[in-house]
Short mmCIF file of C-alpha atoms in Angstrom, two decimals:
data_model
loop_
_atom_site.label_atom_id
_atom_site.label_comp_id
_atom_site.label_asym_id
_atom_site.label_seq_id
_atom_site.Cartn_x
_atom_site.Cartn_y
_atom_site.Cartn_z
CA MET B 1 2.75 271.30 365.14
CA SER B 2 0.03 273.80 364.07
CA ARG B 3 1.13 277.06 363.29
CA ILE B 4 -1.89 279.19 364.24
CA PRO B 5 -2.48 278.62 368.00
CA GLY B 6 -5.84 276.98 368.44
CA ALA B 7 -5.70 275.42 365.05
CA GLY B 8 -5.88 271.94 366.52
CA LEU B 9 -8.69 272.80 368.63
CA ALA B 10 -10.95 274.10 365.82
CA LYS B 11 -10.04 271.04 363.52
CA GLY B 12 -11.47 269.00 366.47
CA LEU B 13 -14.66 270.73 366.36
CA ALA B 14 -14.84 270.48 362.48
CA VAL B 15 -14.22 266.73 362.57
CA THR B 16 -17.29 266.39 364.84
CA LEU B 17 -19.55 268.62 363.12
CA LYS B 18 -18.80 267.12 359.87
CA THR B 19 -19.47 263.64 361.30
CA MET B 20 -22.72 264.85 362.64
CA THR B 21 -23.90 265.80 358.91
CA LYS B 22 -23.21 262.52 357.58
CA ARG B 23 -25.37 259.36 357.72
CA SER B 24 -24.41 257.40 360.85
CA VAL B 25 -23.00 253.93 360.23
CA THR B 26 -25.30 252.30 362.85
CA GLN B 27 -26.80 249.22 361.51
CA GLY B 28 -30.50 248.53 362.75
CA TYR B 29 -29.67 244.94 363.16
CA PRO B 30 -32.80 243.15 364.60
CA GLU B 31 -34.96 245.01 362.05
CA VAL B 32 -32.36 245.13 359.30
CA LEU B 33 -30.54 242.09 358.57
CA PRO B 34 -26.80 242.66 357.90
CA GLU B 35 -25.63 242.20 354.25
CA LEU B 36 -22.95 239.43 354.94
CA PRO B 37 -20.31 238.45 352.36
CA PRO B 38 -21.49 235.09 350.57
CA ARG B 39 -18.70 233.20 352.10
CA SER B 40 -19.29 234.53 355.75
CA ARG B 41 -18.34 231.84 358.56
CA GLY B 42 -21.40 231.96 360.50
CA VAL B 43 -21.95 228.35 361.21
CA ILE B 44 -20.76 224.87 360.10
CA ALA B 45 -23.38 222.75 358.31
CA LEU B 46 -23.40 219.13 357.59
CA PHE B 47 -24.35 217.35 354.36
CA GLU B 48 -25.15 214.25 356.06
CA GLU B 49 -25.67 212.00 352.76
CA ASN B 50 -21.91 212.79 352.16
CA CYS B 51 -20.45 211.72 355.28
CA THR B 52 -18.62 208.57 355.37
CA VAL B 53 -17.67 208.79 359.09
CA CYS B 54 -14.09 208.74 358.12
CA MET B 55 -13.54 210.85 361.34
CA LEU B 56 -10.87 213.07 359.67
CA CYS B 57 -12.76 216.20 360.87
CA ALA B 58 -12.99 214.93 364.42
CA ARG B 59 -9.35 214.11 364.56
CA GLU B 60 -8.07 217.43 363.06
CA CYS B 61 -10.37 219.70 364.85
CA PRO B 62 -8.03 221.65 367.29
CA ASP B 63 -10.75 222.11 369.95
CA TRP B 64 -12.14 218.66 369.65
CA CYS B 65 -15.56 220.03 369.40
CA ILE B 66 -16.97 217.46 366.88
CA TYR B 67 -18.65 214.41 368.31
CA ILE B 68 -19.12 211.41 365.88
CA ASP B 69 -20.99 208.04 366.75
CA SER B 70 -21.34 205.40 364.03
CA HIS B 71 -21.98 201.60 363.67
CA LYS B 72 -21.23 199.02 360.96
CA GLU B 73 -23.84 197.65 358.86
CA VAL B 74 -23.38 194.47 356.88
CA VAL B 75 -24.30 194.79 353.18
CA PRO B 76 -25.03 191.14 351.90
CA ALA B 77 -23.03 190.16 348.88
CA LYS B 78 -24.74 190.72 345.47
CA GLU B 79 -23.49 187.63 343.76
CA PRO B 80 -23.24 184.18 345.23
CA GLY B 81 -19.71 183.42 346.60
CA ALA B 82 -18.81 186.95 347.08
CA ARG B 83 -17.90 188.51 350.41
CA ASP B 84 -20.20 190.66 352.46
CA ARG B 85 -19.39 194.12 352.66
CA THR B 86 -19.76 196.50 355.67
CA ARG B 87 -20.63 200.13 355.48
CA ASN B 88 -20.39 202.82 358.03
CA VAL B 89 -23.75 204.49 359.20
CA LEU B 90 -23.63 207.70 360.88
CA ASP B 91 -25.46 207.76 364.47
CA ARG B 92 -24.51 211.15 365.84
CA PHE B 93 -22.70 214.16 364.46
CA ALA B 94 -22.59 217.10 366.64
CA ILE B 95 -20.64 220.20 366.90
CA ASP B 96 -20.28 222.01 370.20
CA PHE B 97 -20.30 225.70 369.14
CA ALA B 98 -19.27 226.76 372.52
CA LEU B 99 -16.06 225.12 372.02
CA CYS B 100 -15.60 225.88 368.19
CA MET B 101 -13.27 228.46 367.19
CA TYR B 102 -14.44 228.68 363.51
CA CYS B 103 -11.08 228.01 362.17
CA GLY B 104 -12.73 225.86 359.57
CA ILE B 105 -10.16 223.11 359.43
CA CYS B 106 -12.93 220.51 359.51
CA VAL B 107 -14.49 222.12 356.37
CA GLU B 108 -11.03 222.11 354.78
CA VAL B 109 -10.17 218.53 355.67
CA CYS B 110 -13.28 216.80 354.75
CA PRO B 111 -12.63 214.70 351.72
CA PHE B 112 -16.10 214.03 350.80
CA ASP B 113 -17.54 217.60 350.78
CA ALA B 114 -19.96 216.75 353.60
CA LEU B 115 -19.06 220.09 355.85
CA PHE B 116 -19.75 223.49 354.59
CA TRP B 117 -19.61 227.15 355.91
CA SER B 118 -23.12 228.59 356.24
CA PRO B 119 -23.66 232.37 356.74
CA GLU B 120 -26.36 231.76 359.38
CA PHE B 121 -25.33 233.36 362.51
CA GLU B 122 -28.34 233.79 364.65
CA TYR B 123 -28.23 230.78 366.97
CA ALA B 124 -26.94 232.51 370.14
CA THR B 125 -28.69 231.12 373.28
CA ASP B 126 -28.43 231.68 376.87
CA ASP B 127 -27.64 227.94 377.76
CA ILE B 128 -24.24 226.95 377.04
CA GLN B 129 -25.45 223.38 376.52
CA ALA B 130 -27.69 224.37 373.76
CA LEU B 131 -24.75 225.39 371.61
CA THR B 132 -23.98 221.73 370.99
CA HIS B 133 -25.88 221.08 367.85
CA GLU B 134 -26.87 217.64 366.61
CA LYS B 135 -26.92 216.42 363.04
CA ASP B 136 -30.40 217.25 362.23
CA THR B 137 -29.78 220.89 362.89
CA LEU B 138 -26.48 220.77 361.11
CA ARG B 139 -28.39 219.19 358.08
CA GLU B 140 -30.98 221.96 358.33
CA TRP B 141 -28.23 224.59 358.00
CA MET B 142 -27.07 222.96 354.92
CA TRP B 143 -30.25 224.69 353.08
CA THR B 144 -28.62 228.03 353.94
CA VAL B 145 -25.35 227.46 352.43
CA PRO B 146 -25.01 229.35 349.34
CA ALA B 147 -24.32 227.59 345.97
CA PRO B 148 -20.28 227.46 344.96
CA PRO B 149 -19.18 230.36 343.15
CA PRO B 150 -19.17 229.83 339.36
CA LEU B 151 -16.00 228.73 337.60
CA ASP B 152 -14.00 230.93 335.48
CA GLU B 153 -15.43 231.19 331.92
CA ARG B 154 -12.81 229.18 330.20
CA ALA B 155 -11.92 226.64 333.15
CA GLU B 156 -11.82 223.05 332.60
CA GLU B 157 -15.32 221.33 333.18
CA PRO B 158 -15.83 220.04 336.72
CA LYS B 159 -14.53 216.29 337.04
CA GLU B 160 -18.05 215.25 338.17
CA LEU B 161 -19.90 216.76 335.10
CA ALA B 162 -17.08 215.20 332.64
CA MET B 163 -17.59 211.95 334.10
CA ALA B 164 -21.42 212.00 333.90
CA ARG B 165 -21.21 213.16 330.27
CA ARG B 166 -18.80 210.33 329.45
CA ASN B 167 -21.02 207.71 330.95
CA ALA B 168 -24.02 209.15 329.28
CA ALA B 169 -22.44 208.82 325.99
CA LYS B 170 -21.27 205.32 326.58
CA LEU B 171 -24.90 204.24 327.61
CA ALA B 172 -26.17 205.97 324.50
CA LYS B 173 -23.87 204.15 322.30
CA GLU B 174 -24.71 200.78 323.74
CA LEU B 175 -28.49 201.52 323.45
CA GLU B 176 -27.76 202.31 319.54
CA GLN B 177 -25.82 199.21 319.12
CA GLU B 178 -28.86 197.11 320.52
CA GLN B 179 -31.36 198.64 318.42
CA PRO B 180 -31.07 197.13 315.02
CA GLN B 181 -30.86 193.66 316.40
CA GLY B 182 -33.57 193.70 319.21
CA ARG B 183 -36.83 195.28 319.39
CA GLU B 184 -37.80 199.08 318.95
CA PRO B 185 -36.86 201.29 321.89
CA ASN B 186 -39.53 202.26 324.29
CA GLY B 187 -38.44 205.84 324.28
CA PRO B 188 -35.55 208.26 323.60
CA ALA B 189 -32.27 207.35 325.75
CA SER B 190 -31.89 209.74 328.74
CA PRO B 191 -28.38 210.54 328.95
CA GLY B 192 -26.69 211.05 332.26
CA GLY B 193 -29.63 210.18 334.47
CA ASP B 194 -27.87 207.68 336.71
CA ALA B 195 -24.30 208.79 336.38
CA MET W 1 -47.47 291.82 392.36
CA THR W 2 -50.33 289.92 393.60
CA VAL W 3 -49.85 286.24 395.46
CA VAL W 4 -51.43 284.68 392.30
CA GLU W 5 -48.96 286.35 389.98
CA VAL W 6 -46.04 285.20 391.96
CA LEU W 7 -47.46 281.65 392.15
CA VAL W 8 -47.70 281.65 388.24
CA ARG W 9 -44.20 283.07 388.02
CA LEU W 10 -42.79 280.33 390.17
CA ALA W 11 -44.72 277.69 388.50
CA LEU W 12 -43.39 278.92 385.11
CA VAL W 13 -39.91 278.74 386.48
CA LEU W 14 -40.37 275.43 387.87
CA ALA W 15 -41.90 274.09 384.68
CA ALA W 16 -38.72 275.67 382.81
CA PHE W 17 -36.46 274.04 385.29
CA LEU W 18 -38.00 270.46 384.98
CA VAL W 19 -38.40 270.58 381.10
CA PHE W 20 -35.28 272.34 379.64
CA PRO W 21 -32.67 270.26 381.43
CA LEU W 22 -34.32 267.10 380.09
CA VAL W 23 -34.52 268.73 376.41
CA ILE W 24 -30.76 269.52 376.65
CA GLY W 25 -30.00 266.03 378.08
CA GLN W 26 -32.02 264.39 374.95
CA THR W 27 -30.39 266.75 372.60
CA GLU W 28 -27.07 265.55 374.07
CA HIS W 29 -28.05 261.91 373.60
CA LYS W 30 -28.75 262.58 369.91
CA VAL W 31 -26.12 265.16 369.07
CA MET W 32 -23.50 263.04 370.60
CA GLY W 33 -24.47 260.02 368.84
CA HIS W 34 -24.75 261.66 365.35
CA MET W 35 -21.23 263.34 366.20
CA GLN W 36 -19.76 259.82 366.79
CA ALA W 37 -21.43 258.51 363.58
CA ARG W 38 -24.05 256.60 365.81
CA VAL W 39 -27.91 257.29 366.13
CA GLY W 40 -28.14 257.61 369.62
CA PRO W 41 -31.46 256.34 371.59
CA ILE W 42 -33.96 255.20 368.91
CA TYR W 43 -36.38 252.86 370.78
CA ALA W 44 -37.90 254.77 373.73
CA GLY W 45 -40.96 256.49 372.54
CA ALA W 46 -40.66 255.18 368.91
CA PHE W 47 -39.96 258.56 367.46
CA HIS W 48 -35.98 259.05 367.54
CA GLY W 49 -36.11 257.68 371.08
CA TRP W 50 -37.62 260.91 372.50
CA ALA W 51 -38.70 259.30 375.62
CA GLN W 52 -35.32 257.82 376.49
CA LEU W 53 -34.84 260.27 379.67
CA VAL W 54 -38.35 259.28 380.81
CA ALA W 55 -37.48 255.82 380.61
CA ASP W 56 -34.08 256.70 382.44
CA GLY W 57 -36.11 258.40 385.22
CA VAL W 58 -38.33 255.30 385.64
CA LYS W 59 -35.36 253.26 385.90
CA PHE W 60 -33.61 255.25 388.44
CA ALA W 61 -36.97 255.57 390.41
CA GLN W 62 -37.05 251.71 390.66
CA LYS W 63 -33.69 251.44 391.91
CA GLU W 64 -32.53 250.67 395.41
CA ASP W 65 -31.52 253.77 397.33
CA VAL W 66 -28.33 252.61 398.91
CA VAL W 67 -26.42 254.66 401.62
CA PRO W 68 -23.11 253.15 402.57
CA ALA W 69 -22.54 251.67 405.94
CA GLY W 70 -19.88 254.30 406.82
CA ALA W 71 -21.42 257.23 405.53
CA ASP W 72 -22.66 260.26 407.16
CA ARG W 73 -26.45 259.65 406.46
CA ARG W 74 -27.95 263.03 406.86
CA VAL W 75 -25.40 265.01 404.89
CA PHE W 76 -25.22 262.03 402.30
CA ARG W 77 -29.00 262.25 401.53
CA LEU W 78 -29.02 265.93 401.57
CA ALA W 79 -26.10 266.46 399.12
CA PRO W 80 -28.31 265.92 395.77
CA ALA W 81 -30.81 268.63 396.88
CA ILE W 82 -28.00 271.10 397.57
CA ALA W 83 -26.59 270.45 394.29
CA LEU W 84 -29.88 271.00 392.36
CA ILE W 85 -31.81 273.63 393.92
CA PRO W 86 -29.36 276.41 393.68
CA TYR W 87 -29.76 276.27 390.00
CA MET W 88 -33.54 276.54 390.14
CA VAL W 89 -32.95 279.71 392.23
CA VAL W 90 -30.66 281.15 389.85
CA LEU W 91 -33.33 280.46 387.16
CA ILE W 92 -35.78 282.82 388.92
CA ALA W 93 -33.55 285.94 388.31
CA ILE W 94 -32.83 285.33 384.49
CA PRO W 95 -34.76 287.61 382.35
CA VAL W 96 -36.28 285.97 379.40
CA GLY W 97 -37.93 288.77 377.47
CA SER W 98 -38.04 292.48 377.31
CA GLY W 99 -39.89 294.52 380.14
CA ASP W 100 -41.15 292.37 383.14
CA LEU W 101 -40.63 288.81 381.55
CA VAL W 102 -38.57 287.66 384.36
CA GLY W 103 -39.20 285.44 387.60
CA ARG W 104 -38.08 288.16 389.88
CA SER W 105 -36.03 291.21 388.92
CA ILE W 106 -33.33 291.42 391.40
CA ASP W 107 -31.15 294.64 391.76
CA ALA W 108 -28.08 292.79 392.62
CA GLY W 109 -28.58 290.12 389.87
CA VAL W 110 -25.28 289.26 388.76
CA PHE W 111 -23.91 289.15 392.27
CA PHE W 112 -26.96 287.02 393.46
CA VAL W 113 -26.61 284.77 390.40
CA LEU W 114 -22.90 284.02 390.72
CA ALA W 115 -23.11 283.58 394.53
CA VAL W 116 -26.01 281.17 394.30
CA MET W 117 -24.45 279.22 391.41
CA GLY W 118 -21.33 278.68 393.63
CA VAL W 119 -23.51 277.11 396.12
CA GLY W 120 -24.35 274.16 393.77
CA VAL W 121 -20.90 272.80 394.08
CA LEU W 122 -21.28 272.44 397.85
CA GLY W 123 -23.73 269.50 396.99
CA SER W 124 -20.70 267.64 395.26
CA LEU W 125 -18.50 268.50 398.33
CA MET W 126 -20.96 267.26 400.83
CA GLY W 127 -21.78 264.09 398.75
CA GLY W 128 -17.94 263.30 398.36
CA TRP W 129 -17.26 263.89 401.96
CA ALA W 130 -20.23 262.07 403.46
CA SER W 131 -19.79 259.04 401.22
CA ALA W 132 -16.81 257.73 403.34
CA ASN W 133 -15.12 256.65 400.06
CA LYS W 134 -11.71 257.48 398.82
CA PHE W 135 -12.61 258.12 395.33
CA SER W 136 -15.47 260.15 396.33
CA LEU W 137 -13.34 262.26 398.59
CA LEU W 138 -10.66 262.69 396.03
CA GLY W 139 -13.42 263.70 393.46
CA SER W 140 -15.05 266.21 395.61
CA LEU W 141 -11.69 267.86 396.43
CA ARG W 142 -11.01 268.14 392.76
CA THR W 143 -14.42 269.77 392.57
CA ALA W 144 -13.60 272.19 395.27
CA ALA W 145 -10.00 273.11 393.71
CA GLN W 146 -11.78 273.62 390.43
CA LEU W 147 -14.46 275.85 392.02
CA MET W 148 -11.55 278.01 393.71
CA ALA W 149 -9.81 278.15 390.23
CA TYR W 150 -12.71 278.96 388.05
CA GLU W 151 -15.02 281.23 390.33
CA LEU W 152 -12.47 284.02 389.86
CA PRO W 153 -12.32 284.54 386.12
CA MET W 154 -16.13 283.88 386.01
CA LEU W 155 -16.71 286.73 388.51
CA LEU W 156 -14.26 288.95 386.87
CA ALA W 157 -15.91 288.50 383.65
CA GLY W 158 -19.23 289.18 384.99
CA ALA W 159 -17.89 292.31 386.70
CA SER W 160 -16.65 293.51 383.41
CA VAL W 161 -20.28 293.45 382.01
CA ALA W 162 -21.83 294.95 385.26
CA MET W 163 -19.05 297.66 384.62
CA ALA W 164 -19.93 298.29 381.19
CA ALA W 165 -23.72 298.70 382.13
CA GLY W 166 -23.08 300.40 385.26
CA THR W 167 -25.53 298.36 387.02
CA LEU W 168 -25.59 294.88 388.66
CA SER W 169 -29.09 294.02 387.85
CA LEU W 170 -29.64 291.47 385.10
CA THR W 171 -32.73 293.16 383.52
CA GLY W 172 -30.74 296.53 383.86
CA ILE W 173 -27.69 295.08 381.94
CA LEU W 174 -30.21 294.05 379.21
CA GLY W 175 -31.72 297.46 379.11
CA GLN W 176 -28.31 299.15 378.41
CA TRP W 177 -27.17 296.63 375.96
CA GLU W 178 -26.07 297.70 372.40
CA TRP W 179 -24.96 295.43 369.51
CA TRP W 180 -21.32 296.63 369.70
CA TRP W 181 -21.13 294.98 373.13
CA LEU W 182 -20.67 291.85 371.45
CA PRO W 183 -17.16 292.45 370.13
CA TRP W 184 -16.38 294.64 373.11
CA GLN W 185 -17.20 291.90 375.73
CA ALA W 186 -16.24 288.90 373.38
CA VAL W 187 -13.14 288.01 375.31
CA GLY W 188 -15.12 288.12 378.71
CA GLY W 189 -17.74 286.23 377.27
CA VAL W 190 -15.58 283.20 376.36
CA VAL W 191 -13.76 283.35 379.79
CA PHE W 192 -17.19 283.29 381.40
CA PHE W 193 -18.57 280.28 379.47
CA THR W 194 -15.29 278.46 379.79
CA ALA W 195 -15.16 279.09 383.55
CA GLY W 196 -18.75 278.06 383.95
CA LEU W 197 -18.13 274.83 381.91
CA ALA W 198 -15.52 274.10 384.44
CA GLU W 199 -17.54 274.91 387.26
CA LEU W 200 -20.15 272.40 386.05
CA GLN W 201 -17.55 269.90 385.66
CA ARG W 202 -18.40 269.32 381.78
CA PRO W 203 -15.85 267.76 379.59
CA PRO W 204 -13.18 268.66 378.88
CA PHE W 205 -13.18 269.93 382.63
CA ASP W 206 -14.46 266.55 383.90
CA MET W 207 -11.48 265.75 386.03
CA PRO W 208 -13.52 265.51 389.30
CA VAL W 209 -15.61 262.81 387.94
CA ALA W 210 -13.03 261.25 385.74
CA ASP W 211 -14.41 257.69 385.52
CA SER W 212 -11.23 255.99 384.33
CA GLU W 213 -9.43 257.12 387.35
CA ILE W 214 -11.87 257.79 390.25
CA ILE W 215 -14.78 255.84 389.18
CA PHE W 216 -17.54 258.92 389.17
CA GLY W 217 -15.87 261.18 391.94
CA ALA W 218 -18.27 262.51 394.44
CA TYR W 219 -21.18 260.77 392.99
CA THR W 220 -19.38 257.17 393.43
CA GLU W 221 -21.59 255.92 396.16
CA TYR W 222 -25.03 257.36 394.90
CA THR W 223 -27.77 255.08 393.46
CA GLY W 224 -31.32 255.59 392.12
CA LEU W 225 -32.91 258.89 392.34
CA ARG W 226 -30.39 260.58 394.31
CA PHE W 227 -27.82 259.79 391.54
CA ALA W 228 -30.30 260.98 389.10
CA LEU W 229 -30.76 264.25 390.89
CA PHE W 230 -26.87 264.82 390.65
CA LEU W 231 -27.25 264.21 386.71
CA LEU W 232 -30.12 266.49 386.49
CA ALA W 233 -28.23 269.13 388.51
CA GLU W 234 -25.45 268.92 385.72
CA TYR W 235 -28.01 269.65 382.86
CA ALA W 236 -29.89 272.28 384.96
CA GLY W 237 -26.27 273.77 385.31
CA ILE W 238 -25.95 273.77 381.53
CA LEU W 239 -29.22 275.57 381.14
CA VAL W 240 -28.38 278.13 383.78
CA LEU W 241 -24.88 278.84 382.47
CA CYS W 242 -25.94 278.96 378.70
CA ALA W 243 -29.00 281.43 379.77
CA LEU W 244 -26.72 283.52 381.93
CA THR W 245 -24.11 283.75 379.09
CA THR W 246 -26.71 284.67 376.84
CA VAL W 247 -27.97 287.37 379.19
CA LEU W 248 -24.66 288.92 380.05
CA PHE W 249 -22.84 288.56 376.79
CA LEU W 250 -25.13 287.93 373.91
CA GLY W 251 -27.64 290.39 374.38
CA GLY W 252 -30.32 288.11 375.93
CA TRP W 253 -33.85 288.88 374.25
CA HIS W 254 -32.17 291.68 372.01
CA GLY W 255 -32.81 290.84 368.29
CA PRO W 256 -34.93 291.77 365.31
CA TRP W 257 -38.68 291.89 366.41
CA SER W 258 -37.59 291.80 370.00
CA ASP W 259 -40.54 293.32 371.26
CA ASP W 260 -42.72 290.52 370.35
CA LEU W 261 -40.34 287.79 370.03
CA GLY W 262 -37.69 288.65 372.84
CA TRP W 263 -38.08 285.26 374.71
CA LEU W 264 -37.62 283.34 371.42
CA TRP W 265 -34.33 285.20 370.97
CA THR W 266 -33.39 284.13 374.63
CA LEU W 267 -34.34 280.62 374.11
CA LEU W 268 -32.62 280.33 370.68
CA LYS W 269 -29.13 281.74 371.97
CA THR W 270 -29.44 279.42 374.94
CA GLY W 271 -30.18 276.55 372.88
CA VAL W 272 -27.09 277.17 370.42
CA LEU W 273 -24.90 277.60 373.65
CA ALA W 274 -26.09 274.47 375.06
CA PHE W 275 -25.22 272.83 371.82
CA VAL W 276 -21.86 274.47 371.95
CA VAL W 277 -21.49 272.65 375.29
CA ILE W 278 -22.35 269.42 374.06
CA TRP W 279 -20.04 269.96 370.95
CA LEU W 280 -17.21 270.73 373.34
CA ARG W 281 -17.74 267.59 375.16
CA VAL W 282 -17.63 265.43 372.09
CA SER W 283 -14.67 266.94 370.52
CA TYR W 284 -12.09 267.35 373.26
CA PRO W 285 -10.29 265.00 375.58
CA ARG W 286 -10.23 265.59 379.38
CA LEU W 287 -7.82 268.08 380.83
CA ARG W 288 -5.44 266.71 383.30
CA GLU W 289 -5.69 268.05 387.01
CA ASP W 290 -2.55 270.39 386.72
CA GLN W 291 -3.62 271.55 382.99
CA LEU W 292 -6.97 272.46 384.56
CA GLN W 293 -5.30 274.68 387.16
CA LYS W 294 -2.78 276.20 384.74
CA LEU W 295 -5.49 277.04 382.28
CA ALA W 296 -7.47 278.91 384.91
CA TRP W 297 -4.63 280.73 386.75
CA THR W 298 -2.38 281.48 383.55
CA GLY W 299 -4.98 281.72 380.96
CA LEU W 300 -8.36 282.76 382.02
CA ILE W 301 -7.54 285.00 385.04
CA PRO W 302 -5.32 287.29 382.95
CA LEU W 303 -7.67 287.48 380.08
CA ALA W 304 -10.43 288.51 382.31
CA LEU W 305 -8.40 291.08 383.88
CA ALA W 306 -7.51 292.37 380.34
CA GLN W 307 -11.23 292.38 379.65
CA LEU W 308 -11.84 294.40 382.84
CA VAL W 309 -9.08 296.82 381.68
CA LEU W 310 -10.50 297.28 378.11
CA THR W 311 -13.93 297.48 379.64
CA GLY W 312 -12.89 300.26 382.10
CA VAL W 313 -10.91 302.11 379.26
CA VAL W 314 -13.67 302.31 376.74
CA ARG W 315 -16.22 303.26 379.46
CA VAL W 316 -14.01 306.17 380.36
CA ALA W 317 -13.54 307.05 376.84
CA ILE W 318 -17.17 307.21 375.92
CA ALA W 319 -18.17 308.94 379.15
#
């Protein structure tokens, strides 16, 4: 390949010498934390308040590493003659990270936005049992989940916000209509508070 | 020379023997690291991991000294010492500075040094044979074959310098040395250095300890301190080879202000050569066994012979 004999040998020496003069790529990890991309798949966090125990995540999980226990609670009827309702209460939500293959299907499949990727990754232990994390730990990890990326500048408003605004407008209108007939209002209407 | 003076000289040689191989080893750790875009050891001793080899030594000392059941116990235990001590003996004869700055000036210096250096390989042979392990035996036989192949060009290159100076004494050679010997003996120097590398089994000539095929050659069965001694022998070997190349081919203590700073010149040249040894290790892949032999017999020996001829012709021409 090389025309001058020994050119390849010289090139090898040059490469190593050049590398020596450059900064090394080593990261001083325990002292210096790595700069992870914001959407890193470190661990799966659970936003417990959003979970309805629909079991979709547990069923879709290819590794069967999500354990969910729940019971039903009766919600008494609000009006006389109406039927009592039932509601699912989450008792246990655990992910076995020794089994999890970090595919993220559970995060994708959750219809109620209860599962999120968190970039937190420092949960290695020397006990395989300790890798099964219960819902309180999963809920704690929720605080490490970064905020969702901002929408595009001219994108449509998120549905939740649009709904809240519409409700607030309606309430304000109702209050306005009540004002001339009834007493004076106690204070300015607070729009969007309970939407 | 009084007894005290002899003792002082021996103590100095021993100190150099104990310190410089470790310095070379630490340099290797760091240089290799940076050449591979790593940082090398950084924790031991806090400042750039300077105490890494001390920590290694402590670790080796703590380890169990295992002798395999089928081994020839006495030979097995003796081998590391045989591998290590010759290099210390060689160090005595190497002149560091002008005048009397040498452990012991020996008349047949080149002869003595090359002969004793060859003994070091016996340690690997003994260890490999006594281990009662196939890999060890293979490794030690490869060592022996390598010694056979590379001792010859090394001797021829050394003889060329001796011929040029008209003396076998290392101090005598340095006394005769002129700057134009550098280009004159350049080929011999390259041959000498390369053959020395091969004799030390340093990469790219580390076929006898090729870990990917024969584990660690002759040293496979060694543990703890004895293993550490073999490793130390390798670094002592680098020191001796570099110092010897410096003395024979690079003019030793010759250089500007060599009357006062001659020893510094020797150290500097030796250090640069040791860096080259490390550099070669990082840059080149291991030669196959047949390539090793081919390089020696068809490459280095003809070159060394050509150098001898050149030396002879020039010598006759200027006489």
